[in-house]
N, CA and C atoms as an extended XYZ file, in Angstrom:
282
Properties=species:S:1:pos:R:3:atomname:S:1:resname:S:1:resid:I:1 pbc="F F F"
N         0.863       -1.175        0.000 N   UNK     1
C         0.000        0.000        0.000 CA  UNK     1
C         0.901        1.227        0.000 C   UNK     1
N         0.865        1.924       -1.030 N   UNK     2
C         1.286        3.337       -0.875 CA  UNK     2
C         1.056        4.366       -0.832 C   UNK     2
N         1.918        5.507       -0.161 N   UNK     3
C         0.984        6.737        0.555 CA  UNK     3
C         1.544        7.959       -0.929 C   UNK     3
N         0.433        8.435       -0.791 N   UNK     4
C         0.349        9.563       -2.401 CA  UNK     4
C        -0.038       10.657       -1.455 C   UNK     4
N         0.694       11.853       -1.780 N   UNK     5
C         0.735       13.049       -1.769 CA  UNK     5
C         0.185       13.842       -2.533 C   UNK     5
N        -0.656       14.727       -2.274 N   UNK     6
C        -1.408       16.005       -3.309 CA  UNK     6
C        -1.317       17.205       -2.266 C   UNK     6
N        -1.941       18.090       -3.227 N   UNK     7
C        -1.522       19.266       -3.058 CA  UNK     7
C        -2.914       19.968       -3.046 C   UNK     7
N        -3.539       20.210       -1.660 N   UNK     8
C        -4.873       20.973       -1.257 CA  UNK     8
C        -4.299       22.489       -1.592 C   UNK     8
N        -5.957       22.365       -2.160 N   UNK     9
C        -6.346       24.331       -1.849 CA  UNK     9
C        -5.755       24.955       -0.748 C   UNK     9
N        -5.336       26.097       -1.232 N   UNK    10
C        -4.957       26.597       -0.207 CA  UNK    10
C        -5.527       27.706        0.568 C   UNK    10
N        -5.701       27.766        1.413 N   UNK    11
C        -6.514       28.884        2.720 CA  UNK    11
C        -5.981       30.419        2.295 C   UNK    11
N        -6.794       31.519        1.724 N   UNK    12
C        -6.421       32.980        1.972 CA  UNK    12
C        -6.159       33.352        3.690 C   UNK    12
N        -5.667       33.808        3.350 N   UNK    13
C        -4.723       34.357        4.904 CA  UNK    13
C        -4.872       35.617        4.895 C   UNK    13
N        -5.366       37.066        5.250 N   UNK    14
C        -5.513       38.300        5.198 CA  UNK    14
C        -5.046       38.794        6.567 C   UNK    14
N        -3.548       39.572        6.839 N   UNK    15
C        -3.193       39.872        7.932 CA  UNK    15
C        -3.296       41.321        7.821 C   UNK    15
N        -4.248       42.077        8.905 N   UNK    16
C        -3.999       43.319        8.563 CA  UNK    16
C        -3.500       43.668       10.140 C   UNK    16
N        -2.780       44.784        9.758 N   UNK    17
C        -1.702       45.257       10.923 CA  UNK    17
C        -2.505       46.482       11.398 C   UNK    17
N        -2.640       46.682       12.691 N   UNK    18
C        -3.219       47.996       13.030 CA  UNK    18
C        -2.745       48.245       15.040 C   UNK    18
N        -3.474       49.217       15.397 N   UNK    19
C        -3.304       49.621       17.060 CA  UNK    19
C        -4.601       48.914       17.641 C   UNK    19
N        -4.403       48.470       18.548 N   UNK    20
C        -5.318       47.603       19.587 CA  UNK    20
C        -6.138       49.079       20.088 C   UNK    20
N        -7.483       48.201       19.720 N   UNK    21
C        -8.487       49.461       20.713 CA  UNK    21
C        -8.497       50.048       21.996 C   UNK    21
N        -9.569       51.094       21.824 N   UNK    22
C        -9.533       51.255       23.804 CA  UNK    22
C       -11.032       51.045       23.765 C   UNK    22
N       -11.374       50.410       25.441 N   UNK    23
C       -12.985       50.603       25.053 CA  UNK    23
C       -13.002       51.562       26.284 C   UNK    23
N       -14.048       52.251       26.184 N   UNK    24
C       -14.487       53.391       27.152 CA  UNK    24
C       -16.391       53.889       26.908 C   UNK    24
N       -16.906       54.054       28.189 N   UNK    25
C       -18.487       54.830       28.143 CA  UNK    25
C       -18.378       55.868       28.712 C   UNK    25
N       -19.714       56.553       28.700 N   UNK    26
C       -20.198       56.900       29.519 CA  UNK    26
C       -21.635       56.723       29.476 C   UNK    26
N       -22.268       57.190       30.225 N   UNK    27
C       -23.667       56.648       30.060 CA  UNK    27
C       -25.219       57.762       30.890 C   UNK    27
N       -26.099       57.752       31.019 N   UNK    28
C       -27.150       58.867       30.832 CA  UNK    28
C       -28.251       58.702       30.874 C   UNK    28
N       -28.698       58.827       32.358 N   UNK    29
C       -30.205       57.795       32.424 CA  UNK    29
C       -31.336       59.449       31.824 C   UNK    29
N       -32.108       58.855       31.286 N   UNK    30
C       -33.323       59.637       30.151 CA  UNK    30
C       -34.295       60.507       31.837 C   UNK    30
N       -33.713       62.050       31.671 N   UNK    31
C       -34.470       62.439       32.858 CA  UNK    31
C       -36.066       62.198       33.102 C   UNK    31
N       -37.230       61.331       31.974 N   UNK    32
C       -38.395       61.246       32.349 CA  UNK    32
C       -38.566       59.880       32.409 C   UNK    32
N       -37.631       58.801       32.238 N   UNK    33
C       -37.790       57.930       32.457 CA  UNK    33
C       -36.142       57.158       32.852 C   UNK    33
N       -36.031       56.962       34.242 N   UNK    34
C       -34.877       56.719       34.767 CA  UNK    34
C       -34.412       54.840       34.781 C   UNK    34
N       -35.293       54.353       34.005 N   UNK    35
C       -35.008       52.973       32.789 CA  UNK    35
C       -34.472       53.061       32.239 C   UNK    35
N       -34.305       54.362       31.045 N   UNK    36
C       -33.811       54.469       29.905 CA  UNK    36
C       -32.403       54.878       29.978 C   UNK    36
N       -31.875       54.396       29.442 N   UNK    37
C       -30.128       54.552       29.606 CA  UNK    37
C       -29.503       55.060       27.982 C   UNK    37
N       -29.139       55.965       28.307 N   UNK    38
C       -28.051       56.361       26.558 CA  UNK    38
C       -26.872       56.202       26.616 C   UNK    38
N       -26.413       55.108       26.606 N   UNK    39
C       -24.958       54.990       26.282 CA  UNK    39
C       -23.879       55.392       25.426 C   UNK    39
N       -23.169       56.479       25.691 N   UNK    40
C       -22.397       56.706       24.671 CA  UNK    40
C       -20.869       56.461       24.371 C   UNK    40
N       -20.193       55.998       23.440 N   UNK    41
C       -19.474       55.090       23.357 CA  UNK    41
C       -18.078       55.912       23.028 C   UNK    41
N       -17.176       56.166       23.996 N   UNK    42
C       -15.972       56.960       23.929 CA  UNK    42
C       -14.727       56.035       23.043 C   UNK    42
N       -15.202       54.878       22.622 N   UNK    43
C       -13.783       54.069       22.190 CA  UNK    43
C       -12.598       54.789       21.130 C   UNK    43
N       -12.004       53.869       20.615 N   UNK    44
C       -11.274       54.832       19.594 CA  UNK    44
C       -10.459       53.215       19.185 C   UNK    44
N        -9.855       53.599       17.786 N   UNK    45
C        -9.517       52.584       16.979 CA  UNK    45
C       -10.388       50.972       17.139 C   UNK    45
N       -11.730       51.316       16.932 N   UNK    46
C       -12.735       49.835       17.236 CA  UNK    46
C       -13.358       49.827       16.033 C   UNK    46
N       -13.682       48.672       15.687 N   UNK    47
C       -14.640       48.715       14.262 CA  UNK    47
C       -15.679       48.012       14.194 C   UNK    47
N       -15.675       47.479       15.727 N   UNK    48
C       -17.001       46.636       16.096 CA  UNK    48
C       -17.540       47.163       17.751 C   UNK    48
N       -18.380       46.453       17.941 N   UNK    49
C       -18.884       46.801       19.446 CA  UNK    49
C       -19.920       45.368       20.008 C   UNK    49
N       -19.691       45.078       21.312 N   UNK    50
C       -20.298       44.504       21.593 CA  UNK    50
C       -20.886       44.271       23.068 C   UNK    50
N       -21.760       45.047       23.667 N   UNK    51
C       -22.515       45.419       24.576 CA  UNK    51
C       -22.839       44.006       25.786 C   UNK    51
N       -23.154       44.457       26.676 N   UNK    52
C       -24.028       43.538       27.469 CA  UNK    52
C       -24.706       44.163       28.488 C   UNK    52
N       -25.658       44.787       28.581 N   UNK    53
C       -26.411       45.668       29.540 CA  UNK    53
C       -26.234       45.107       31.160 C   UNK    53
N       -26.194       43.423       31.597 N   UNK    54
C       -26.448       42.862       32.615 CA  UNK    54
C       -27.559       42.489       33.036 C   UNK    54
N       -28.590       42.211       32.252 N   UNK    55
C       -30.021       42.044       32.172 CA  UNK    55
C       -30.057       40.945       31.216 C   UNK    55
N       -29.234       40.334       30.495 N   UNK    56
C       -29.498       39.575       29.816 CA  UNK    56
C       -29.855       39.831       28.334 C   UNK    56
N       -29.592       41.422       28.017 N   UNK    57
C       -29.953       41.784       26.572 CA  UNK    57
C       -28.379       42.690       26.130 C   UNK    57
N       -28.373       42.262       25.119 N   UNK    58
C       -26.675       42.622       24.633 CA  UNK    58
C       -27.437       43.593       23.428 C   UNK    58
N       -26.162       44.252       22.584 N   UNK    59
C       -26.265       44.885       21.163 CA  UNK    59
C       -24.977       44.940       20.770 C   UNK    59
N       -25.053       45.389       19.275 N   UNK    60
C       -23.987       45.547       18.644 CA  UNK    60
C       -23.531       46.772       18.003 C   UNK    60
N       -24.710       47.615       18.448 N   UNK    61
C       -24.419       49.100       18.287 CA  UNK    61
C       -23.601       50.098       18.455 C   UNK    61
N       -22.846       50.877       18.253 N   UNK    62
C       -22.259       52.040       18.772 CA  UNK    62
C       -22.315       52.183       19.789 C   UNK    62
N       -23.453       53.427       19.807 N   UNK    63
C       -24.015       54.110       20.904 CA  UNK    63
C       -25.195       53.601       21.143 C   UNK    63
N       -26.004       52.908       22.221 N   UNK    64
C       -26.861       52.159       22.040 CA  UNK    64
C       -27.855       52.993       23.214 C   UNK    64
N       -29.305       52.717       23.232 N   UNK    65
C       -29.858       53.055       24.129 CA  UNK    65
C       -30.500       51.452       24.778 C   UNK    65
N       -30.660       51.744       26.306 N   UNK    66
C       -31.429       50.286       26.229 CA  UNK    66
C       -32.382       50.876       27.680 C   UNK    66
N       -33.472       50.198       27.638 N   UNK    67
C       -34.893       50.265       29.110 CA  UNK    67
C       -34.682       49.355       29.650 C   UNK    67
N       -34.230       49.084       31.340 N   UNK    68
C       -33.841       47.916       32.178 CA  UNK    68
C       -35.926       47.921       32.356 C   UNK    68
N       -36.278       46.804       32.780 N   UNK    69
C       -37.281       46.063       33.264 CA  UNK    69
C       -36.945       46.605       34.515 C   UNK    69
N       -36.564       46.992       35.706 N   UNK    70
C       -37.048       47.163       36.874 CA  UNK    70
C       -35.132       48.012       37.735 C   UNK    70
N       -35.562       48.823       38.282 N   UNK    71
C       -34.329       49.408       39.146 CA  UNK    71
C       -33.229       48.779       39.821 C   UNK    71
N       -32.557       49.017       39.398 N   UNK    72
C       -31.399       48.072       40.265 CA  UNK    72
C       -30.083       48.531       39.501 C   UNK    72
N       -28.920       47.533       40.222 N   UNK    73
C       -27.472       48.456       39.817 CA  UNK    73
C       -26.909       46.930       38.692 C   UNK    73
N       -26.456       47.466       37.453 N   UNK    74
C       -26.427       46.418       36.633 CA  UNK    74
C       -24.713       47.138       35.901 C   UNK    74
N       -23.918       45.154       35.488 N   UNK    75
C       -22.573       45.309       35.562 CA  UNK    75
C       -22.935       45.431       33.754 C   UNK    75
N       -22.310       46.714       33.205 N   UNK    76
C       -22.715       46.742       31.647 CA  UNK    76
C       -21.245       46.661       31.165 C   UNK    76
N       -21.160       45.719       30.353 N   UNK    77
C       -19.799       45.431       29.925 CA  UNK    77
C       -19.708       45.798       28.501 C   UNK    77
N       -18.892       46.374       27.922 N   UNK    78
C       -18.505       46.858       26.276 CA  UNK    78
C       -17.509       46.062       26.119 C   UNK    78
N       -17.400       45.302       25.384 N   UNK    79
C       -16.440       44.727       24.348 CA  UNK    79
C       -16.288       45.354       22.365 C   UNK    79
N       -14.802       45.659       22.493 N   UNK    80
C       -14.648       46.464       21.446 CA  UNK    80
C       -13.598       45.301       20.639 C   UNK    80
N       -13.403       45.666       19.208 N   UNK    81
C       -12.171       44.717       18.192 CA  UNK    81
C       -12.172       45.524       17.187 C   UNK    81
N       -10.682       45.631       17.188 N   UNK    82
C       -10.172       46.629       15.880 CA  UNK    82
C       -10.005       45.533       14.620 C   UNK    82
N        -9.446       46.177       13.397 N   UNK    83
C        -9.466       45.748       12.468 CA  UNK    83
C        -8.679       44.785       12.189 C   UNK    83
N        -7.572       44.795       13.101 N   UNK    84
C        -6.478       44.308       13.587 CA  UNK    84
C        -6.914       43.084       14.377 C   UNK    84
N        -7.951       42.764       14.523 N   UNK    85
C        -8.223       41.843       15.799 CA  UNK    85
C        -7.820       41.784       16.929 C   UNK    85
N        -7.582       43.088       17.170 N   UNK    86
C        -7.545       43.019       19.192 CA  UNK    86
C        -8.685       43.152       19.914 C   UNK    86
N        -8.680       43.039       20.892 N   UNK    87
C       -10.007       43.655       21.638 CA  UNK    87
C        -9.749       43.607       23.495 C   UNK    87
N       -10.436       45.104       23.669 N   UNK    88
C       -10.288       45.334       24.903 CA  UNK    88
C       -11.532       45.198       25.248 C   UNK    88
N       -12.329       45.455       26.715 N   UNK    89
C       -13.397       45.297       27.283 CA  UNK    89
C       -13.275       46.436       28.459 C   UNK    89
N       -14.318       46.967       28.775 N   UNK    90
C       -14.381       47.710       30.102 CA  UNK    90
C       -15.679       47.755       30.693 C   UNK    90
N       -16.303       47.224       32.278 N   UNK    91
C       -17.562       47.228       32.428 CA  UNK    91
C       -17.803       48.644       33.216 C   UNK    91
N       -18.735       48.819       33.609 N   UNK    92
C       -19.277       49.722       34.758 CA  UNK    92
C       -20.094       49.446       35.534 C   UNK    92
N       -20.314       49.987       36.431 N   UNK    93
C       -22.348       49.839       37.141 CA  UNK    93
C       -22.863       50.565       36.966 C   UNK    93
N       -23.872       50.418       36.433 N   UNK    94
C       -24.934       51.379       35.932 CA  UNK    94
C       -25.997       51.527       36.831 C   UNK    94
Protein backbone atom coordinates (compact mmCIF):
# COMPACT_ATOMS: atom_id res chain seq x y z
CA UNK A 1 0.00 0.00 0.00
CA UNK A 2 1.29 3.34 -0.88
CA UNK A 3 0.98 6.74 0.56
CA UNK A 4 0.35 9.56 -2.40
CA UNK A 5 0.73 13.05 -1.77
CA UNK A 6 -1.41 16.01 -3.31
CA UNK A 7 -1.52 19.27 -3.06
CA UNK A 8 -4.87 20.97 -1.26
CA UNK A 9 -6.35 24.33 -1.85
CA UNK A 10 -4.96 26.60 -0.21
CA UNK A 11 -6.51 28.88 2.72
CA UNK A 12 -6.42 32.98 1.97
CA UNK A 13 -4.72 34.36 4.90
CA UNK A 14 -5.51 38.30 5.20
CA UNK A 15 -3.19 39.87 7.93
CA UNK A 16 -4.00 43.32 8.56
CA UNK A 17 -1.70 45.26 10.92
CA UNK A 18 -3.22 48.00 13.03
CA UNK A 19 -3.30 49.62 17.06
CA UNK A 20 -5.32 47.60 19.59
CA UNK A 21 -8.49 49.46 20.71
CA UNK A 22 -9.53 51.26 23.80
CA UNK A 23 -12.98 50.60 25.05
CA UNK A 24 -14.49 53.39 27.15
CA UNK A 25 -18.49 54.83 28.14
CA UNK A 26 -20.20 56.90 29.52
CA UNK A 27 -23.67 56.65 30.06
CA UNK A 28 -27.15 58.87 30.83
CA UNK A 29 -30.21 57.80 32.42
CA UNK A 30 -33.32 59.64 30.15
CA UNK A 31 -34.47 62.44 32.86
CA UNK A 32 -38.39 61.25 32.35
CA UNK A 33 -37.79 57.93 32.46
CA UNK A 34 -34.88 56.72 34.77
CA UNK A 35 -35.01 52.97 32.79
CA UNK A 36 -33.81 54.47 29.91
CA UNK A 37 -30.13 54.55 29.61
CA UNK A 38 -28.05 56.36 26.56
CA UNK A 39 -24.96 54.99 26.28
CA UNK A 40 -22.40 56.71 24.67
CA UNK A 41 -19.47 55.09 23.36
CA UNK A 42 -15.97 56.96 23.93
CA UNK A 43 -13.78 54.07 22.19
CA UNK A 44 -11.27 54.83 19.59
CA UNK A 45 -9.52 52.58 16.98
CA UNK A 46 -12.74 49.84 17.24
CA UNK A 47 -14.64 48.71 14.26
CA UNK A 48 -17.00 46.64 16.10
CA UNK A 49 -18.88 46.80 19.45
CA UNK A 50 -20.30 44.50 21.59
CA UNK A 51 -22.51 45.42 24.58
CA UNK A 52 -24.03 43.54 27.47
CA UNK A 53 -26.41 45.67 29.54
CA UNK A 54 -26.45 42.86 32.62
CA UNK A 55 -30.02 42.04 32.17
CA UNK A 56 -29.50 39.57 29.82
CA UNK A 57 -29.95 41.78 26.57
CA UNK A 58 -26.68 42.62 24.63
CA UNK A 59 -26.26 44.88 21.16
CA UNK A 60 -23.99 45.55 18.64
CA UNK A 61 -24.42 49.10 18.29
CA UNK A 62 -22.26 52.04 18.77
CA UNK A 63 -24.02 54.11 20.90
CA UNK A 64 -26.86 52.16 22.04
CA UNK A 65 -29.86 53.05 24.13
CA UNK A 66 -31.43 50.29 26.23
CA UNK A 67 -34.89 50.26 29.11
CA UNK A 68 -33.84 47.92 32.18
CA UNK A 69 -37.28 46.06 33.26
CA UNK A 70 -37.05 47.16 36.87
CA UNK A 71 -34.33 49.41 39.15
CA UNK A 72 -31.40 48.07 40.26
CA UNK A 73 -27.47 48.46 39.82
CA UNK A 74 -26.43 46.42 36.63
CA UNK A 75 -22.57 45.31 35.56
CA UNK A 76 -22.71 46.74 31.65
CA UNK A 77 -19.80 45.43 29.92
CA UNK A 78 -18.50 46.86 26.28
CA UNK A 79 -16.44 44.73 24.35
CA UNK A 80 -14.65 46.46 21.45
CA UNK A 81 -12.17 44.72 18.19
CA UNK A 82 -10.17 46.63 15.88
CA UNK A 83 -9.47 45.75 12.47
CA UNK A 84 -6.48 44.31 13.59
CA UNK A 85 -8.22 41.84 15.80
CA UNK A 86 -7.54 43.02 19.19
CA UNK A 87 -10.01 43.65 21.64
CA UNK A 88 -10.29 45.33 24.90
CA UNK A 89 -13.40 45.30 27.28
CA UNK A 90 -14.38 47.71 30.10
CA UNK A 91 -17.56 47.23 32.43
CA UNK A 92 -19.28 49.72 34.76
CA UNK A 93 -22.35 49.84 37.14
CA UNK A 94 -24.93 51.38 35.93
Amino acid sequence: MGISCRRDAGFPSVVVDGPAPTADFSYAADPSDALHITFTNLSREATSYYWQFGDGVSSTDASPSHTYAASARYQVTLTTRSAAGYSRDTTLEV
